Amino acid sequence: MADYFRHLRKRRQSPARERRGQPDQRVAVIGLGRFGFSLANELMRRGWDVLGIDVDARLVQKYSDVLTHAVVADSTDPDVLSQLGVHEFTSAVVGIGGSVEASVLISSNLLDAGVPNIWAKAVSRQHGQILERLGVHHVVLPEHEMGERVAHLVTGRMLDFIEFDDDYALVKTVAPRVATGRPLGVSQVRSEYGVTVVGIKRPGEGFTYATAETVVEKGDIIVVTGKTRAVEAFTDLP
């Protein structure tokens, strides 16, 4: 922790002109379980400065050589977060799932501190609703969302599935017969089935954008967007 405080003092003492115009790529990840550490590790891979926080000294010790900074601290105490300078961060992630009470307290502390972009993991829809009512900017239900995604992959021809909040989905699938053999503009996939083919990949080739002139062949993989039910129905076609 001493190393982190030295880093914090050095940053605060650096002239503002050195930081002006530079995007703040610092993020506090609170909770270093599987979800929190995986997220922190990926953010670091993308060049972010990550502060990992957990009450479990064993986890902090385990990841201290991997993360930019890792400290043992109780984030349910707002004074602790203030000492760590978390209020100066533009982004924070609450990755705690084992204790709903701790998750809510920490999220509330971050909101009170004025952190402008807060993500929080929820372990149930009820937990997620509580976080949303608090004012958390982004609520993630990783287990629920992954379960829905895998269910779509198991039950249909989909190779990948992403659903957005407004009942809209993006799907990678093997092209059904109705979309093959003719230019997309002629097959009228959009008007007939309510979906749009936005990308195509032929065997041995990379993905490319699809246009009205694109002719999809049997065995091609396509990327399709549209309302979730329309996409589901389209990918079930032979």
CSV table of C-alpha atoms in Angstrom, one decimal:
chain,number,residue,atom,x,y,z
A,1,MET,CA,0.0,0.0,0.0
A,2,ALA,CA,2.9,2.3,0.7
A,3,ASP,CA,4.0,2.1,-3.0
A,4,TYR,CA,0.5,3.1,-4.0
A,5,PHE,CA,0.4,6.2,-1.7
A,6,ARG,CA,3.7,7.3,-3.1
A,7,HIS,CA,2.3,6.9,-6.6
A,8,LEU,CA,-0.8,8.9,-5.6
A,9,ARG,CA,1.3,11.8,-4.1
A,10,LYS,CA,3.5,11.9,-7.2
A,11,ARG,CA,0.4,12.2,-9.4
A,12,ARG,CA,-1.1,14.9,-7.3
A,13,GLN,CA,2.1,16.9,-7.3
A,14,SER,CA,2.6,16.7,-11.1
A,15,PRO,CA,1.7,19.9,-12.9
A,16,ALA,CA,-1.9,20.0,-14.2
A,17,ARG,CA,-0.6,20.9,-17.6
A,18,GLU,CA,1.1,17.5,-17.9
A,19,ARG,CA,-2.3,15.8,-17.5
A,20,ARG,CA,-4.5,18.3,-19.4
A,21,GLY,CA,-6.0,16.8,-22.6
A,22,GLN,CA,-5.0,13.3,-21.7
A,23,PRO,CA,-7.8,10.7,-21.2
A,24,ASP,CA,-8.0,9.4,-17.6
A,25,GLN,CA,-7.4,5.7,-18.0
A,26,ARG,CA,-7.5,4.9,-14.3
A,27,VAL,CA,-10.0,2.5,-12.8
A,28,ALA,CA,-10.6,1.2,-9.3
A,29,VAL,CA,-11.7,-2.5,-9.3
A,30,ILE,CA,-13.2,-3.3,-5.9
A,31,GLY,CA,-13.4,-7.1,-5.2
A,32,LEU,CA,-10.7,-9.3,-6.7
A,33,GLY,CA,-12.6,-12.5,-7.0
A,34,ARG,CA,-12.7,-14.3,-10.4
A,35,PHE,CA,-14.9,-11.6,-12.0
A,36,GLY,CA,-13.0,-8.7,-10.6
A,37,PHE,CA,-9.5,-10.0,-11.3
A,38,SER,CA,-10.4,-11.1,-14.8
A,39,LEU,CA,-11.8,-7.7,-15.5
A,40,ALA,CA,-8.8,-5.9,-14.0
A,41,ASN,CA,-6.4,-8.1,-15.9
A,42,GLU,CA,-8.1,-7.3,-19.2
A,43,LEU,CA,-8.2,-3.6,-18.5
A,44,MET,CA,-4.4,-3.7,-17.8
A,45,ARG,CA,-3.9,-5.5,-21.1
A,46,ARG,CA,-5.6,-2.6,-22.8
A,47,GLY,CA,-3.3,-0.1,-21.1
A,48,TRP,CA,-5.4,1.0,-18.2
A,49,ASP,CA,-3.9,1.9,-14.8
A,50,VAL,CA,-5.8,-0.4,-12.4
A,51,LEU,CA,-6.2,-0.1,-8.6
A,52,GLY,CA,-7.3,-3.4,-7.2
A,53,ILE,CA,-8.9,-3.3,-3.8
A,54,ASP,CA,-10.0,-6.2,-1.6
A,55,VAL,CA,-10.4,-7.0,2.1
A,56,ASP,CA,-8.8,-10.4,1.7
A,57,ALA,CA,-5.1,-10.0,2.1
A,58,ARG,CA,-4.5,-13.4,0.4
A,59,LEU,CA,-6.1,-12.2,-2.8
A,60,VAL,CA,-4.2,-8.9,-2.8
A,61,GLN,CA,-0.9,-10.7,-2.2
A,62,LYS,CA,-1.8,-13.2,-5.0
A,63,TYR,CA,-2.3,-10.5,-7.6
A,64,SER,CA,0.1,-7.8,-6.3
A,65,ASP,CA,2.7,-8.7,-9.0
A,66,VAL,CA,0.1,-8.7,-11.7
A,67,LEU,CA,-2.0,-5.6,-11.2
A,68,THR,CA,-0.7,-2.0,-11.4
A,69,HIS,CA,-1.6,-1.5,-7.8
A,70,ALA,CA,-3.3,-3.8,-5.3
A,71,VAL,CA,-4.2,-2.8,-1.7
A,72,VAL,CA,-5.9,-4.4,1.2
A,73,ALA,CA,-8.8,-2.1,2.3
A,74,ASP,CA,-12.4,-2.1,3.5
A,75,SER,CA,-14.3,-0.2,0.8
A,76,THR,CA,-17.5,-0.1,2.9
A,77,ASP,CA,-15.7,2.7,4.8
A,78,PRO,CA,-16.0,6.0,2.8
A,79,ASP,CA,-13.0,7.4,4.6
A,80,VAL,CA,-10.8,4.5,3.3
A,81,LEU,CA,-11.9,5.2,-0.3
A,82,SER,CA,-11.1,8.9,0.2
A,83,GLN,CA,-7.6,8.1,1.5
A,84,LEU,CA,-7.1,5.9,-1.6
A,85,GLY,CA,-8.1,8.8,-3.8
A,86,VAL,CA,-10.9,6.8,-5.5
A,87,HIS,CA,-13.0,10.0,-5.8
A,88,GLU,CA,-10.4,11.2,-8.3
A,89,PHE,CA,-11.0,8.3,-10.6
A,90,THR,CA,-13.4,8.6,-13.6
A,91,SER,CA,-14.3,4.9,-13.4
A,92,ALA,CA,-14.9,2.3,-10.7
A,93,VAL,CA,-16.1,-1.3,-10.8
A,94,VAL,CA,-17.7,-3.1,-7.8
A,95,GLY,CA,-17.0,-6.8,-8.4
A,96,ILE,CA,-18.4,-8.1,-5.1
A,97,GLY,CA,-21.1,-10.7,-5.4
A,98,GLY,CA,-20.9,-12.6,-2.1
A,99,SER,CA,-22.3,-9.9,0.1
A,100,VAL,CA,-25.2,-7.8,-1.3
A,101,GLU,CA,-24.9,-5.5,1.8
A,102,ALA,CA,-21.2,-4.8,1.0
A,103,SER,CA,-22.0,-4.3,-2.7
A,104,VAL,CA,-24.7,-1.7,-1.9
A,105,LEU,CA,-22.6,0.1,0.7
A,106,ILE,CA,-19.6,0.4,-1.6
A,107,SER,CA,-21.7,1.5,-4.5
A,108,SER,CA,-23.3,4.1,-2.3
A,109,ASN,CA,-19.9,5.3,-1.2
A,110,LEU,CA,-18.7,5.7,-4.8
A,111,LEU,CA,-21.8,7.6,-5.7
A,112,ASP,CA,-21.4,9.9,-2.7
A,113,ALA,CA,-17.8,10.4,-3.8
A,114,GLY,CA,-18.9,11.6,-7.2
A,115,VAL,CA,-17.2,8.9,-9.3
A,116,PRO,CA,-18.8,9.6,-12.7
A,117,ASN,CA,-18.8,6.1,-14.2
A,118,ILE,CA,-19.7,3.2,-11.8
A,119,TRP,CA,-20.1,-0.4,-12.8
A,120,ALA,CA,-21.4,-3.0,-10.4
A,121,LYS,CA,-21.9,-6.7,-10.5
A,122,ALA,CA,-25.2,-8.1,-9.4
A,123,VAL,CA,-25.9,-11.7,-8.4
A,124,SER,CA,-29.7,-11.5,-8.9
A,125,ARG,CA,-32.3,-9.3,-10.6
A,126,GLN,CA,-33.4,-8.1,-7.2
A,127,HIS,CA,-29.8,-7.1,-6.4
A,128,GLY,CA,-29.5,-5.4,-9.7
A,129,GLN,CA,-32.7,-3.4,-9.1
A,130,ILE,CA,-31.4,-2.2,-5.8
A,131,LEU,CA,-28.2,-1.0,-7.4
A,132,GLU,CA,-30.2,0.7,-10.2
A,133,ARG,CA,-32.3,2.5,-7.7
A,134,LEU,CA,-29.2,3.7,-5.9
A,135,GLY,CA,-28.1,5.3,-9.1
A,136,VAL,CA,-25.3,3.0,-10.2
A,137,HIS,CA,-24.7,3.8,-13.9
A,138,HIS,CA,-24.1,0.3,-15.2
A,139,VAL,CA,-25.4,-3.0,-13.6
A,140,VAL,CA,-24.0,-6.3,-14.8
A,141,LEU,CA,-25.5,-9.7,-14.1
A,142,PRO,CA,-22.7,-11.9,-15.6
A,143,GLU,CA,-24.1,-15.3,-14.5
A,144,HIS,CA,-27.6,-14.5,-15.8
A,145,GLU,CA,-26.4,-13.0,-19.1
A,146,MET,CA,-24.0,-15.9,-19.7
A,147,GLY,CA,-26.7,-18.4,-19.0
A,148,GLU,CA,-29.0,-16.8,-21.6
A,149,ARG,CA,-26.2,-16.6,-24.1
A,150,VAL,CA,-25.3,-20.2,-23.8
A,151,ALA,CA,-28.9,-21.3,-23.9
A,152,HIS,CA,-29.3,-19.6,-27.3
A,153,LEU,CA,-26.1,-21.3,-28.6
A,154,VAL,CA,-27.2,-24.8,-27.3
A,155,THR,CA,-30.7,-24.7,-28.7
A,156,GLY,CA,-30.1,-23.2,-32.2
A,157,ARG,CA,-27.8,-22.7,-35.1
A,158,MET,CA,-26.2,-19.6,-33.5
A,159,LEU,CA,-22.4,-19.5,-33.1
A,160,ASP,CA,-22.5,-16.4,-30.9
A,161,PHE,CA,-25.3,-14.3,-29.4
A,162,ILE,CA,-25.3,-10.8,-27.8
A,163,GLU,CA,-28.5,-9.2,-26.6
A,164,PHE,CA,-28.9,-5.5,-25.8
A,165,ASP,CA,-31.2,-3.8,-23.3
A,166,ASP,CA,-33.8,-2.7,-25.8
A,167,ASP,CA,-34.7,-6.2,-27.0
A,168,TYR,CA,-32.1,-6.0,-29.9
A,169,ALA,CA,-29.7,-8.7,-30.7
A,170,LEU,CA,-26.5,-9.4,-32.7
A,171,VAL,CA,-25.9,-12.9,-33.8
A,172,LYS,CA,-23.3,-14.9,-35.7
A,173,THR,CA,-24.8,-17.9,-37.4
A,174,VAL,CA,-24.5,-20.3,-40.4
A,175,ALA,CA,-26.6,-18.8,-43.2
A,176,PRO,CA,-30.1,-20.4,-43.6
A,177,ARG,CA,-31.1,-21.5,-47.0
A,178,VAL,CA,-33.5,-18.5,-47.6
A,179,ALA,CA,-30.5,-16.1,-47.5
A,180,THR,CA,-28.3,-18.0,-50.0
A,181,GLY,CA,-28.0,-18.0,-53.8
A,182,ARG,CA,-29.2,-14.5,-54.4
A,183,PRO,CA,-28.0,-10.9,-53.6
A,184,LEU,CA,-29.3,-9.9,-50.2
A,185,GLY,CA,-31.2,-7.0,-51.8
A,186,VAL,CA,-33.1,-9.5,-53.9
A,187,SER,CA,-33.7,-12.1,-51.2
A,188,GLN,CA,-35.4,-9.4,-49.1
A,189,VAL,CA,-34.2,-10.9,-45.8
A,190,ARG,CA,-34.9,-7.5,-44.1
A,191,SER,CA,-38.5,-7.1,-45.3
A,192,GLU,CA,-39.4,-10.7,-45.0
A,193,TYR,CA,-37.8,-11.6,-41.7
A,194,GLY,CA,-37.1,-8.3,-40.0
A,195,VAL,CA,-33.4,-8.8,-39.7
A,196,THR,CA,-30.3,-7.2,-41.4
A,197,VAL,CA,-27.2,-9.1,-42.5
A,198,VAL,CA,-24.3,-6.8,-41.7
A,199,GLY,CA,-21.3,-9.1,-42.2
A,200,ILE,CA,-20.3,-12.3,-44.0
A,201,LYS,CA,-17.4,-14.8,-43.7
A,202,ARG,CA,-16.6,-17.4,-46.2
A,203,PRO,CA,-14.6,-20.5,-45.4
A,204,GLY,CA,-10.9,-19.6,-45.3
A,205,GLU,CA,-11.6,-15.9,-45.4
A,206,GLY,CA,-12.1,-13.1,-42.9
A,207,PHE,CA,-15.3,-11.2,-42.1
A,208,THR,CA,-16.3,-8.5,-44.5
A,209,TYR,CA,-19.3,-6.1,-44.7
A,210,ALA,CA,-22.4,-7.2,-46.4
A,211,THR,CA,-24.2,-5.0,-49.0
A,212,ALA,CA,-27.4,-5.4,-51.0
A,213,GLU,CA,-25.2,-6.9,-53.8
A,214,THR,CA,-23.6,-9.5,-51.6
A,215,VAL,CA,-24.5,-13.1,-52.5
A,216,VAL,CA,-24.5,-15.5,-49.6
A,217,GLU,CA,-23.5,-19.0,-50.4
A,218,LYS,CA,-24.2,-22.3,-48.6
A,219,GLY,CA,-21.9,-22.7,-45.6
A,220,ASP,CA,-21.2,-19.0,-45.2
A,221,ILE,CA,-21.2,-17.5,-41.7
A,222,ILE,CA,-23.2,-14.3,-41.4
A,223,VAL,CA,-23.7,-11.7,-38.7
A,224,VAL,CA,-27.3,-10.7,-38.3
A,225,THR,CA,-29.0,-7.9,-36.3
A,226,GLY,CA,-32.6,-7.2,-35.4
A,227,LYS,CA,-35.2,-7.6,-32.7
A,228,THR,CA,-34.4,-10.6,-30.5
A,229,ARG,CA,-37.4,-12.7,-31.5
A,230,ALA,CA,-36.9,-12.0,-35.2
A,231,VAL,CA,-33.3,-13.0,-35.0
A,232,GLU,CA,-34.2,-16.2,-33.1
A,233,ALA,CA,-36.8,-17.1,-35.7
A,234,PHE,CA,-34.4,-16.4,-38.6
A,235,THR,CA,-31.6,-18.5,-37.2
A,236,ASP,CA,-34.0,-21.4,-36.7
A,237,LEU,CA,-34.8,-21.5,-40.4
A,238,PRO,CA,-33.3,-24.5,-42.3
